[in-house]
Coordinates of C-alpha atoms in Angstrom, one line a residue:
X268 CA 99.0 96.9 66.0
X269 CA 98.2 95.7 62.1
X270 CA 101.6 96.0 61.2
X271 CA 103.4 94.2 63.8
X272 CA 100.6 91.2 63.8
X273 CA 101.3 90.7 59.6
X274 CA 104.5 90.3 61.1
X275 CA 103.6 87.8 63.3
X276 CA 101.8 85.8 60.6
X277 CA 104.1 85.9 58.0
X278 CA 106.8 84.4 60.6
X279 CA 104.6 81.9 62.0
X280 CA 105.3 79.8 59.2
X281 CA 109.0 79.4 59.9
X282 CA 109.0 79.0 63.5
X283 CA 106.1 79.0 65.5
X284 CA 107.8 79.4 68.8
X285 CA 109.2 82.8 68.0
X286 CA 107.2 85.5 68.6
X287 CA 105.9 84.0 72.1
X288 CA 108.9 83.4 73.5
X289 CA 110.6 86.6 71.7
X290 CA 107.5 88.4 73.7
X291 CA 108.5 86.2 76.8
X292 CA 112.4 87.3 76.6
X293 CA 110.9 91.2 76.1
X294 CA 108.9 91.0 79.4
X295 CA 111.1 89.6 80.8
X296 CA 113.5 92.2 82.4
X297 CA 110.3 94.0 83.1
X298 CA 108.6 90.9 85.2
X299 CA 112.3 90.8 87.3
X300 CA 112.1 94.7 88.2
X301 CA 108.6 94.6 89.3
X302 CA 109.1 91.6 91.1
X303 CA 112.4 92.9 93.3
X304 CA 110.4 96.0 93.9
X305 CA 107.7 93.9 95.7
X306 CA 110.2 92.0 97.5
X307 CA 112.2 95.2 98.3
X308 CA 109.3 96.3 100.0
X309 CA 108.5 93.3 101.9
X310 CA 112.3 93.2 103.2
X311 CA 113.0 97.2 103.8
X312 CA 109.5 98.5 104.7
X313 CA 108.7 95.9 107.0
X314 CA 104.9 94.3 106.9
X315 CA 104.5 94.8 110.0
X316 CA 105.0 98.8 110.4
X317 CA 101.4 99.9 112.0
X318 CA 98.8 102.1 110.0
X319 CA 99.5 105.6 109.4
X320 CA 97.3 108.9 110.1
X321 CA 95.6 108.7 106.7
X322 CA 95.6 105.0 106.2
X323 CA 93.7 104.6 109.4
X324 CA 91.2 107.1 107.9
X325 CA 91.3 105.1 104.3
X326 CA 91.0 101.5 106.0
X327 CA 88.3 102.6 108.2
X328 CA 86.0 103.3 105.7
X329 CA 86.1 100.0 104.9
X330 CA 87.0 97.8 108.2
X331 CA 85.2 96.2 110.9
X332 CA 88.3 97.0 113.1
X333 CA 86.7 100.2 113.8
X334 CA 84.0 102.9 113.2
X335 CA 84.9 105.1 110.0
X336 CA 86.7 108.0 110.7
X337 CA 85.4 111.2 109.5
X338 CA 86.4 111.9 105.3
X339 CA 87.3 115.3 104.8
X340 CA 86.7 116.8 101.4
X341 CA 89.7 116.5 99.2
X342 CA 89.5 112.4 100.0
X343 CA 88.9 110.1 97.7
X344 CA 87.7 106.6 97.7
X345 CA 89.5 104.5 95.6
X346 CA 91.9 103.3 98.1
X347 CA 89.4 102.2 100.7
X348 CA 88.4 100.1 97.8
X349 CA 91.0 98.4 96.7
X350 CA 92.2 97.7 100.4
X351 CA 88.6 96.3 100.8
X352 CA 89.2 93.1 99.4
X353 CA 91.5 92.3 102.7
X354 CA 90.5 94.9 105.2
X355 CA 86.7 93.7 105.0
X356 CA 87.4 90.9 106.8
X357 CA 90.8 91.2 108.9
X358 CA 92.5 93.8 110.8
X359 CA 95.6 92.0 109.9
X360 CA 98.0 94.9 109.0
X361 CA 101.1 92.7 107.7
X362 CA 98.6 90.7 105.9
X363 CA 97.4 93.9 104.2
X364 CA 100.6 95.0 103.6
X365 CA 101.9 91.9 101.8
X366 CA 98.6 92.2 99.4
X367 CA 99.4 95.6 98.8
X368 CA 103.0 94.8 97.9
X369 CA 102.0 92.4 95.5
X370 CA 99.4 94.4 93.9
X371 CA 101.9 97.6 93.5
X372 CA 104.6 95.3 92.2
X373 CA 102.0 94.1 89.4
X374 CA 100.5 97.7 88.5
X375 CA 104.5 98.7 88.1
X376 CA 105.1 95.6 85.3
X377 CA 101.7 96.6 83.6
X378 CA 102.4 100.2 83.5
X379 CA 106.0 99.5 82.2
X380 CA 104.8 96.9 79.5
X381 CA 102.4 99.4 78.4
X382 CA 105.3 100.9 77.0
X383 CA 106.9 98.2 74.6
X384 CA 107.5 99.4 71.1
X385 CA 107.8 103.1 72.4
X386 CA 111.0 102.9 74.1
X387 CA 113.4 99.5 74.1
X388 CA 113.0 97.1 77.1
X389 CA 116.8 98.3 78.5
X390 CA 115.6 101.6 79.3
X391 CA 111.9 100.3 80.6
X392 CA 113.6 98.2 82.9
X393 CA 115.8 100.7 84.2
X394 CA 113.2 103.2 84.4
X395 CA 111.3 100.6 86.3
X396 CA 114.5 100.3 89.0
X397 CA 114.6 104.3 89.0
X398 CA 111.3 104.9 90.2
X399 CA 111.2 101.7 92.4
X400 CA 114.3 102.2 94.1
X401 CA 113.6 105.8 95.3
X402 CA 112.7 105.5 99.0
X403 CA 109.2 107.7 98.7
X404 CA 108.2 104.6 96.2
X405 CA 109.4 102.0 98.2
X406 CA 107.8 103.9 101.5
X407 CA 104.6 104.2 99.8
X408 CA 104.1 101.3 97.7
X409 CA 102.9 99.1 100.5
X410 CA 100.9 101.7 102.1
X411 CA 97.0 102.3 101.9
X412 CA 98.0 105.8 100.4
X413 CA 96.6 107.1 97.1
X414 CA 99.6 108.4 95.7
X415 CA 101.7 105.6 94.2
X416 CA 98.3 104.6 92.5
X417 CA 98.2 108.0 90.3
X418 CA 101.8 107.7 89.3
X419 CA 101.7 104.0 88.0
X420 CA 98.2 105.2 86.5
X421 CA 99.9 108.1 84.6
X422 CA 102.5 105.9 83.5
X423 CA 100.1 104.0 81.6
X424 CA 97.9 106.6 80.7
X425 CA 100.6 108.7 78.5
X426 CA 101.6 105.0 76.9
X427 CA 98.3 104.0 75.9
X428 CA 97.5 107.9 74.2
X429 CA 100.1 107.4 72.8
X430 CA 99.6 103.9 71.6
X431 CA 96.1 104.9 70.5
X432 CA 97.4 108.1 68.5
X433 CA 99.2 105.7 66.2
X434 CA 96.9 103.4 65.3
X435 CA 93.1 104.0 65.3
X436 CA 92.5 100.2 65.5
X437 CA 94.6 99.5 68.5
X438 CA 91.4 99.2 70.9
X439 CA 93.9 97.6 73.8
X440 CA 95.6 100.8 73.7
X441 CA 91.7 102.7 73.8
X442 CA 90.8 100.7 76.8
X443 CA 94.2 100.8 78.6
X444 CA 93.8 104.8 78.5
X445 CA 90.6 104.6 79.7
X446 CA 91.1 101.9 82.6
X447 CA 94.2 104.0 83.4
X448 CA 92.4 107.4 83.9
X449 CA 89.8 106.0 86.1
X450 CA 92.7 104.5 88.5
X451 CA 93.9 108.1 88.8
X452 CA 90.9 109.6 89.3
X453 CA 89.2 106.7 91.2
X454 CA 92.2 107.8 93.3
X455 CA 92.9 111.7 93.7
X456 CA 90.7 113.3 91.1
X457 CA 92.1 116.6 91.0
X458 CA 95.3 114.8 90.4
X459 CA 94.3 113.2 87.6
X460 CA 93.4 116.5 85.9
X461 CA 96.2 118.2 86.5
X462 CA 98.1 115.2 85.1
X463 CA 95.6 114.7 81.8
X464 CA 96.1 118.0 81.1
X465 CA 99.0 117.6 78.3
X466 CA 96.8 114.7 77.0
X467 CA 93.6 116.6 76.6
X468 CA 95.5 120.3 74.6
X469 CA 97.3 117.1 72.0
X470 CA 93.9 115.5 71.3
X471 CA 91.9 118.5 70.9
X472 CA 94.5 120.5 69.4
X473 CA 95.7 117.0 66.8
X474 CA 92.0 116.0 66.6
X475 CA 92.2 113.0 67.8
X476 CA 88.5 112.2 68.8
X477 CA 88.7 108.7 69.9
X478 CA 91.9 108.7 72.2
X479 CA 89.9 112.0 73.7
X480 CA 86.9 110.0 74.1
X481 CA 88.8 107.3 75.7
X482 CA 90.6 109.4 78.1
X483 CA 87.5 111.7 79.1
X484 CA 85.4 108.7 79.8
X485 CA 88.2 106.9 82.4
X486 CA 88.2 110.1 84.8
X487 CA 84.8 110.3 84.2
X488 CA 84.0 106.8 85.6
X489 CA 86.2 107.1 88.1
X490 CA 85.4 110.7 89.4
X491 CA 81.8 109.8 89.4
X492 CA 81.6 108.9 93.0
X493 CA 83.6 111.7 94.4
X494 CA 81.6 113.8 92.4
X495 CA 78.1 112.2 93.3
X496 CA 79.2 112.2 97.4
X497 CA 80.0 116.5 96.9
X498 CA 76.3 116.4 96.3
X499 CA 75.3 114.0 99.1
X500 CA 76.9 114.7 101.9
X501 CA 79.7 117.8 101.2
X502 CA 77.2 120.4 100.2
X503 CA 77.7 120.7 96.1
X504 CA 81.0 119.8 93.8
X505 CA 81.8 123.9 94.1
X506 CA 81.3 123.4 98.3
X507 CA 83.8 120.1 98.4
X508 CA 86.5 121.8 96.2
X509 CA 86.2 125.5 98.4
X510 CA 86.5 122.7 101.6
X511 CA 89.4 121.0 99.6
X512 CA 91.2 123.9 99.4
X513 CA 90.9 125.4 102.5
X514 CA 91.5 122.3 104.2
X515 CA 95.3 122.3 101.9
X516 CA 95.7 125.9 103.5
X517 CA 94.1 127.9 100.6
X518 CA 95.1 126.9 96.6
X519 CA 97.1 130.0 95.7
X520 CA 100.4 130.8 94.8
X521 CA 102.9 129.5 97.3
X522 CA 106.7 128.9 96.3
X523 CA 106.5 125.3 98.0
X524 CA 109.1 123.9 96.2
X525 CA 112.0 124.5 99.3
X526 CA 109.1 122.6 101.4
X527 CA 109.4 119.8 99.3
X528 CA 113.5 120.3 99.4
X529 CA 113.0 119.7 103.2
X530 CA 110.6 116.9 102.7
X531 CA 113.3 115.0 101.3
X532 CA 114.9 113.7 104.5
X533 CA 111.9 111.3 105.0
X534 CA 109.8 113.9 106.5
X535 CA 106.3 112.0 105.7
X536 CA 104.4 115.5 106.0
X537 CA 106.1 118.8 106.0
X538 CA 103.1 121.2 107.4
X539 CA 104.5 123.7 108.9
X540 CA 107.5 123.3 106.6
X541 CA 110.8 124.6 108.9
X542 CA 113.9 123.6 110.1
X543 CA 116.8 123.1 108.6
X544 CA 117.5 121.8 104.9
X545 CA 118.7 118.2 104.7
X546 CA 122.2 117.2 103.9
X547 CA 123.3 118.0 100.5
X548 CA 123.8 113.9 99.7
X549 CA 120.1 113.5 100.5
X550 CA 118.7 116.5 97.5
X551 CA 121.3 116.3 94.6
X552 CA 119.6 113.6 93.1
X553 CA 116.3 116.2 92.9
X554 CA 118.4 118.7 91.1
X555 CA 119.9 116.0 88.4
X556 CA 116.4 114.3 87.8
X557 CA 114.7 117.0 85.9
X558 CA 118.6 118.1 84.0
X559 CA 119.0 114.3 83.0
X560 CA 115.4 114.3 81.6
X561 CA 115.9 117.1 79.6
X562 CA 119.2 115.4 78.2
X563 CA 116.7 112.3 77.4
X564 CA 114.4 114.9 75.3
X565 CA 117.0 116.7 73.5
X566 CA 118.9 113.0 73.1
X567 CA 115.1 112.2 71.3
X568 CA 114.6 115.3 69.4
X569 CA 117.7 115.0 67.3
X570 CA 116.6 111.6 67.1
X571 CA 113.4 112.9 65.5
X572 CA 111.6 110.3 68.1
X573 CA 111.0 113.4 70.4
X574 CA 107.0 113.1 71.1
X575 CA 107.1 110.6 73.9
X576 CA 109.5 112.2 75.9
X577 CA 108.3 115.3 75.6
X578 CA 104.4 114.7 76.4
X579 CA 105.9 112.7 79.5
X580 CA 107.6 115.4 80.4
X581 CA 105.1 118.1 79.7
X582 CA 102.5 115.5 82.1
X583 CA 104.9 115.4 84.9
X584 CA 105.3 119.1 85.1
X585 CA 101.7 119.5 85.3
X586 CA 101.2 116.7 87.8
X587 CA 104.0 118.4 89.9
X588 CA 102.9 122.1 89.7
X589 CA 100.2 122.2 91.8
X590 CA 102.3 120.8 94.6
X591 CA 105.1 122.9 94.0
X592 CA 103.5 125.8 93.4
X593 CA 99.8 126.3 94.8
X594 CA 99.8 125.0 98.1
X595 CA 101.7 126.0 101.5
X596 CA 103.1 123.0 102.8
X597 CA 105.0 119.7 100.7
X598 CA 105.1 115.7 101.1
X599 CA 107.4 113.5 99.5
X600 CA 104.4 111.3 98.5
X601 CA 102.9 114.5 96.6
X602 CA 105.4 114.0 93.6
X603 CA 105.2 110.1 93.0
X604 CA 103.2 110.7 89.6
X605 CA 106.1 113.4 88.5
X606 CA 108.6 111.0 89.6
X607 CA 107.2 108.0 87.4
X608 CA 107.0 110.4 84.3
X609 CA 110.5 111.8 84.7
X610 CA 112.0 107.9 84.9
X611 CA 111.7 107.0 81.2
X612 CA 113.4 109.8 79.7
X613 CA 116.1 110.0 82.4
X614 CA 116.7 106.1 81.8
X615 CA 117.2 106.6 78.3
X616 CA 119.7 110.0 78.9
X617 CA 121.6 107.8 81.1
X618 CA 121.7 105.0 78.2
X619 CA 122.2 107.1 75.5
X620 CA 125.7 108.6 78.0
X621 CA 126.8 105.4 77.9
X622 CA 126.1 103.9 74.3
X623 CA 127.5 107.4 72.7
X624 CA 130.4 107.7 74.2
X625 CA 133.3 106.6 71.8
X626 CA 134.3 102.9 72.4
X627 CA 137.6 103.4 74.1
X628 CA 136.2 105.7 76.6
X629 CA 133.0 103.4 77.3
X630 CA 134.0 102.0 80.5
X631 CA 135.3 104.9 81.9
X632 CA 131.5 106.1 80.7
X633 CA 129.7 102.6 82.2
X634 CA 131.7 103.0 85.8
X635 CA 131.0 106.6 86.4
X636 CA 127.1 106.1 85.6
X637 CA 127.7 102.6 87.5
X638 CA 129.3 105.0 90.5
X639 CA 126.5 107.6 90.4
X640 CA 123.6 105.1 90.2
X641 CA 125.2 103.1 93.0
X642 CA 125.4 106.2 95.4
X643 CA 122.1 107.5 94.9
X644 CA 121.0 104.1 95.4
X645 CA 122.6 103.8 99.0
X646 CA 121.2 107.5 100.3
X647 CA 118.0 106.0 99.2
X648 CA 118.4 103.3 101.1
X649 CA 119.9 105.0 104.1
X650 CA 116.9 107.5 104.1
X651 CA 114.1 104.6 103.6
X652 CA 115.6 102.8 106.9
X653 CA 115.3 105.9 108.9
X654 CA 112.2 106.7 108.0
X655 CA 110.9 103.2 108.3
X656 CA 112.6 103.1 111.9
X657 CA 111.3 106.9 113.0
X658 CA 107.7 105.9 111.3
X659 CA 107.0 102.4 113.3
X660 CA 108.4 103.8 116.6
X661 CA 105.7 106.6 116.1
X662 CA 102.9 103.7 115.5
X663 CA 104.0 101.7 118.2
X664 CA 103.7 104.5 120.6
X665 CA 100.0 105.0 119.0
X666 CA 99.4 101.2 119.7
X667 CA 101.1 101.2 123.4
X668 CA 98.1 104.2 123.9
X669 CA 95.2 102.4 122.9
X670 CA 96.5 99.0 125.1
X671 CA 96.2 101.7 127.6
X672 CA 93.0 103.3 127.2
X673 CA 91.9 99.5 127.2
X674 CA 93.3 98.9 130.4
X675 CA 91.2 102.5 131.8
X676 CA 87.9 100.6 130.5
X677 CA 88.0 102.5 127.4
X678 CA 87.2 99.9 125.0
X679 CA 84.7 99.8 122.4
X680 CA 82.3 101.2 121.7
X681 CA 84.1 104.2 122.9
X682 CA 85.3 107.9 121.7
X683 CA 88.0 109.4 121.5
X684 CA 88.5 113.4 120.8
X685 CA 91.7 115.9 121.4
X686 CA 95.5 114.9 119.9
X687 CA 96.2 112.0 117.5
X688 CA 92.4 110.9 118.4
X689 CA 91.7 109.7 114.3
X690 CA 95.1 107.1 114.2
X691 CA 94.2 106.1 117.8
X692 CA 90.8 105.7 117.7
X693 CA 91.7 103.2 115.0
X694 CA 93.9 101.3 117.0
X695 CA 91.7 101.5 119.9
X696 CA 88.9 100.2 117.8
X697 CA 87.0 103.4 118.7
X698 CA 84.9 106.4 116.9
X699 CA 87.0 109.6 117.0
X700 CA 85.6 113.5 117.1
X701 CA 86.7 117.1 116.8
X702 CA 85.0 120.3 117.9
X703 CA 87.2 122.6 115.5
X704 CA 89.7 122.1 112.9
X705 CA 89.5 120.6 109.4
X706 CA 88.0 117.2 111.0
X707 CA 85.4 118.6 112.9
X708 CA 82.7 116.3 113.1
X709 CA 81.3 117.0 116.8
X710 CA 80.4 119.5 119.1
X711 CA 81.0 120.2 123.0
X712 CA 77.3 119.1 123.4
X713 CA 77.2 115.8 121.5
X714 CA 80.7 114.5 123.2
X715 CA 79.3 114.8 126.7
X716 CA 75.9 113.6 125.7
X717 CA 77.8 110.6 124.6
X718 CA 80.1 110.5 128.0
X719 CA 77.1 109.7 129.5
X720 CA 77.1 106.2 128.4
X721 CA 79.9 105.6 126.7
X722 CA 83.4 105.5 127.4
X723 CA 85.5 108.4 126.2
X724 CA 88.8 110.0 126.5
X725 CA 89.9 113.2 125.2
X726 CA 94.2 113.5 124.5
X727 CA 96.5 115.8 125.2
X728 CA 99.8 116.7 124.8
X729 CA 101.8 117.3 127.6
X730 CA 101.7 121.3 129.4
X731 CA 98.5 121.6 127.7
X732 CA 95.1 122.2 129.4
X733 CA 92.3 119.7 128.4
X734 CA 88.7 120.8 127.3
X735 CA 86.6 122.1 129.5
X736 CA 83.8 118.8 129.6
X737 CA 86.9 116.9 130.4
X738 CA 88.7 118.7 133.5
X739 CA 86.8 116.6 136.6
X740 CA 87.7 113.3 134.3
X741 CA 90.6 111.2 135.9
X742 CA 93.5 111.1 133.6
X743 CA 96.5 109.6 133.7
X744 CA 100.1 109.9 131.3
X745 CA 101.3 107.8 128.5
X746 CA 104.3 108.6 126.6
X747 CA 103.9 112.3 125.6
X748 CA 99.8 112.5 126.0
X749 CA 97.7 112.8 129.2
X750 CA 94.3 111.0 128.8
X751 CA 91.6 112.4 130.3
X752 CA 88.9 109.4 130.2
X753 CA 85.4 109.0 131.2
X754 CA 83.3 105.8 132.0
X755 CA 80.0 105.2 132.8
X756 CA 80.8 102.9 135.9
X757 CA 83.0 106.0 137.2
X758 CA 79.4 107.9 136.8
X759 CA 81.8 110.7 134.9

């Protein structure tokens, strides 16, 4: 800003080493956060952990592993993007993982440094370790999943408005808002409106025409192509947001906020959303999040420094709404923008219950926050390493049934239709299809047309009777499928 670079100048004078390595010493802490969270990731989440359902869909798009797997509507392509740098040209999942590890551990320093000036570098850094140290962040950050993308996007959206609010000639601050919509929309573009929406009612209602500007013209540019592919291939931008919802179970009023209280446990999607809740251990910290954030804004309030607490949290309660109250079913993953919001102001509650407290009664203060942060670090923990371990077993099992379909002579180009076909196929380096459901891309007709001359198989879960095309196939059990295959040379 103007002011702060006089600053600069007039110091230069006296010691020109100063404000570089003052700036050096301020990034510092930030630099070391972002850096353990990439390595956290690389040690806890394991590079190796096979694709997942929708990474297989997201990588496809973009892979010569296999044939792209059918995009429903509410998908967006950012991620297949920015996964295309590696995935173009190697199947390599550990080698994908790693780049994405990096790349998530660098987007977390940028959106934190956006911040500098706003909030000191103590509570950046902790909010930094708060987010990153959740398991949902540490699950997701090294996954080809659009989610993590939106919340560091966010992050750095609300700084840069903010930034840009203050001073009409900070043009970093213009661009940063701008670059930082189109991530989120690039990624999830309803998410990105939902999340904007505090940003968009200040600048309209305050006037302020060039942050506005900024901000409409990042989800603009990074909207564009979901919005150009409604008209191309989904029937209309009215048509792809219909399928979008339908495909989500109808966007309506549903109390979904117990479904995400279940998610919790490391329950990647909760759909139907039953059983039991998880232990108490595993949800207090949900419950003391949005308390200790409110603390943060009424901490900044009396401070008369108020307005960046409360538009982050006014943006994290409309990023979370939608998925808390409009739709009948809950992932963790869903929340990661709310989550990234929340972390500043809880960070500086929690520094502001240690700094205020009267200086004989400081350390009991430090080792009760020291205590708390220390156990809701290890449940994280203990909940990433099951998931992690549940997760890769589940992969491995897809991987063990595409070895096997090899071994039948289905190997590509091949199909494959019926349960788990889209993460298989992938593995299997095959084209998947459905007849019904929200990926139905095929009919009955088309998949024995193509049996005809090209391998198929169509999966089934054990007890359950196959299609009708496939009863006369040969089949054979793996796991808890029964594949019902098809070659040419059997003349099926």
């Amino acid at each position: 800003m103007a002011g702060s670079a006089n600053v600069t100048l007039a110091g230069a004078g006296r010691d020109r080493r100063r404000p570089g390595s003052d700036a050096a010493r301020a990034r510092r802490p930030l630099a070391l956060v972002a850096v353990a969270f990439t390595l956290a990731q690389l040690v806890l989440v394991r590079p190796g952990m096979g694709l997942g359902w929708d990474e297989t869909v997201y990588v496809s798009q973009v892979s010569g592993h296999a044939p792209a797997a059918f995009f429903s509507a509410p998908r967006a392509r950012g991620i297949s993007l920015l996964v295309a740098p590696v995935a173009a040209w190697s199947s390599n999942t550990p080698l994908l993982r790693c780049y994405l590890a990096l790349l998530s551990g660098l987007a977390l320093f940028l959106a934190l440094r956006a911040w500098r000036g706003l909030f000191p570098v103590r509570v950046l850094a902790l909010a930094g370790a708060l987010f990153a140290s959740l398991w949902v962040t540490l699950f997701y950050g090294p996954q080809a999943m659009p989610n993590y993308w939106v919340a560091v996007g966010a992050l750095a959206a609300v700084a840069c408005f903010l930034r840009a609010r203050a001073d009409r000639a900070d043009r970093a601050a213009l661009c940063g808002l701008a670059a930082s919509a189109a991530l989120m929309a690039w990624m999830r573009p309803t998410d990105a409106v939902w999340t904007s929406l505090p940003l968009l009612a200040l600048a309209v209602g305050r006037r302020h025409w060039r942050p506005l500007v900024a901000l409409l013209a990042g989800l603009a540019a990074g909207a564009v192509e979901w919005v150009a592919e409604a008209y191309v291939s989904y029937g209309g931008l009215a048509r792809r947001l219909s399928d979008g919802s339908a495909i989500q179970g109808g966007l309506g009023w549903h109390f979904a906020v117990t479904d995400q209280l279940r998610s919790l446990g490391g329950r990647a999607l909760c759909r139907p959303c039953t059983g039991a809740m998880p232990h108490p251990v595993v949800m207090v910290w949900w419950f003391v999040l949005p308390a200790l954030a409110l603390y943060g804004l009424a901490v900044a309030v009396r401070a008369r420094r108020g307005a960046p607490t409360a538009l982050l949290l006014a943006c994290a309660a409309t990023a979370a709404f939608p998925y808390l109250f409009m739709i009948g079913y809950a992932a963790p993953r869903f929340l990661l923008p709310a989550y990234a919001l929340l972390a500043v102001p809880v960070a500086a509650a929690l520094g502001h219950l240690v700094t205020a407290t009267a200086p004989a009664r400081r350390p009991l203060a430090v080792t009760l926050v020291a205590i708390g942060l220390a156990a809701h670090l290890a449940v994280q923990l203990a909940v990433l390493e099951n998931t992690v371990g549940r997760t890769t077993a589940a992969r491995r099992d897809w991987s063990r049934t595409a070895d096997e379909l090899h071994r039948l002579g289905v190997r590509p180009p091949c199909l494959l239709t019926g349960h788990d076909a889209i993460p298989i196929a992938f593995y299997a380096g095959c084209s998947s299809a459905a007849t019904s459901g929200h990926n139905a891309n095929s009919t009955r007709a088309d998949i024995e047309r193509t049996a005809r001359s090209t391998p198929v198989a169509a999966l089934v879960t054990a007890g359950d009777r196959p299609p009708a095309y496939a009863r006369s196939w040969p089949s054979t059990s793996v796991g808890g499928l029964r594949l019902y295959y098809a070659t040419p040379a059997a003349g099926s």
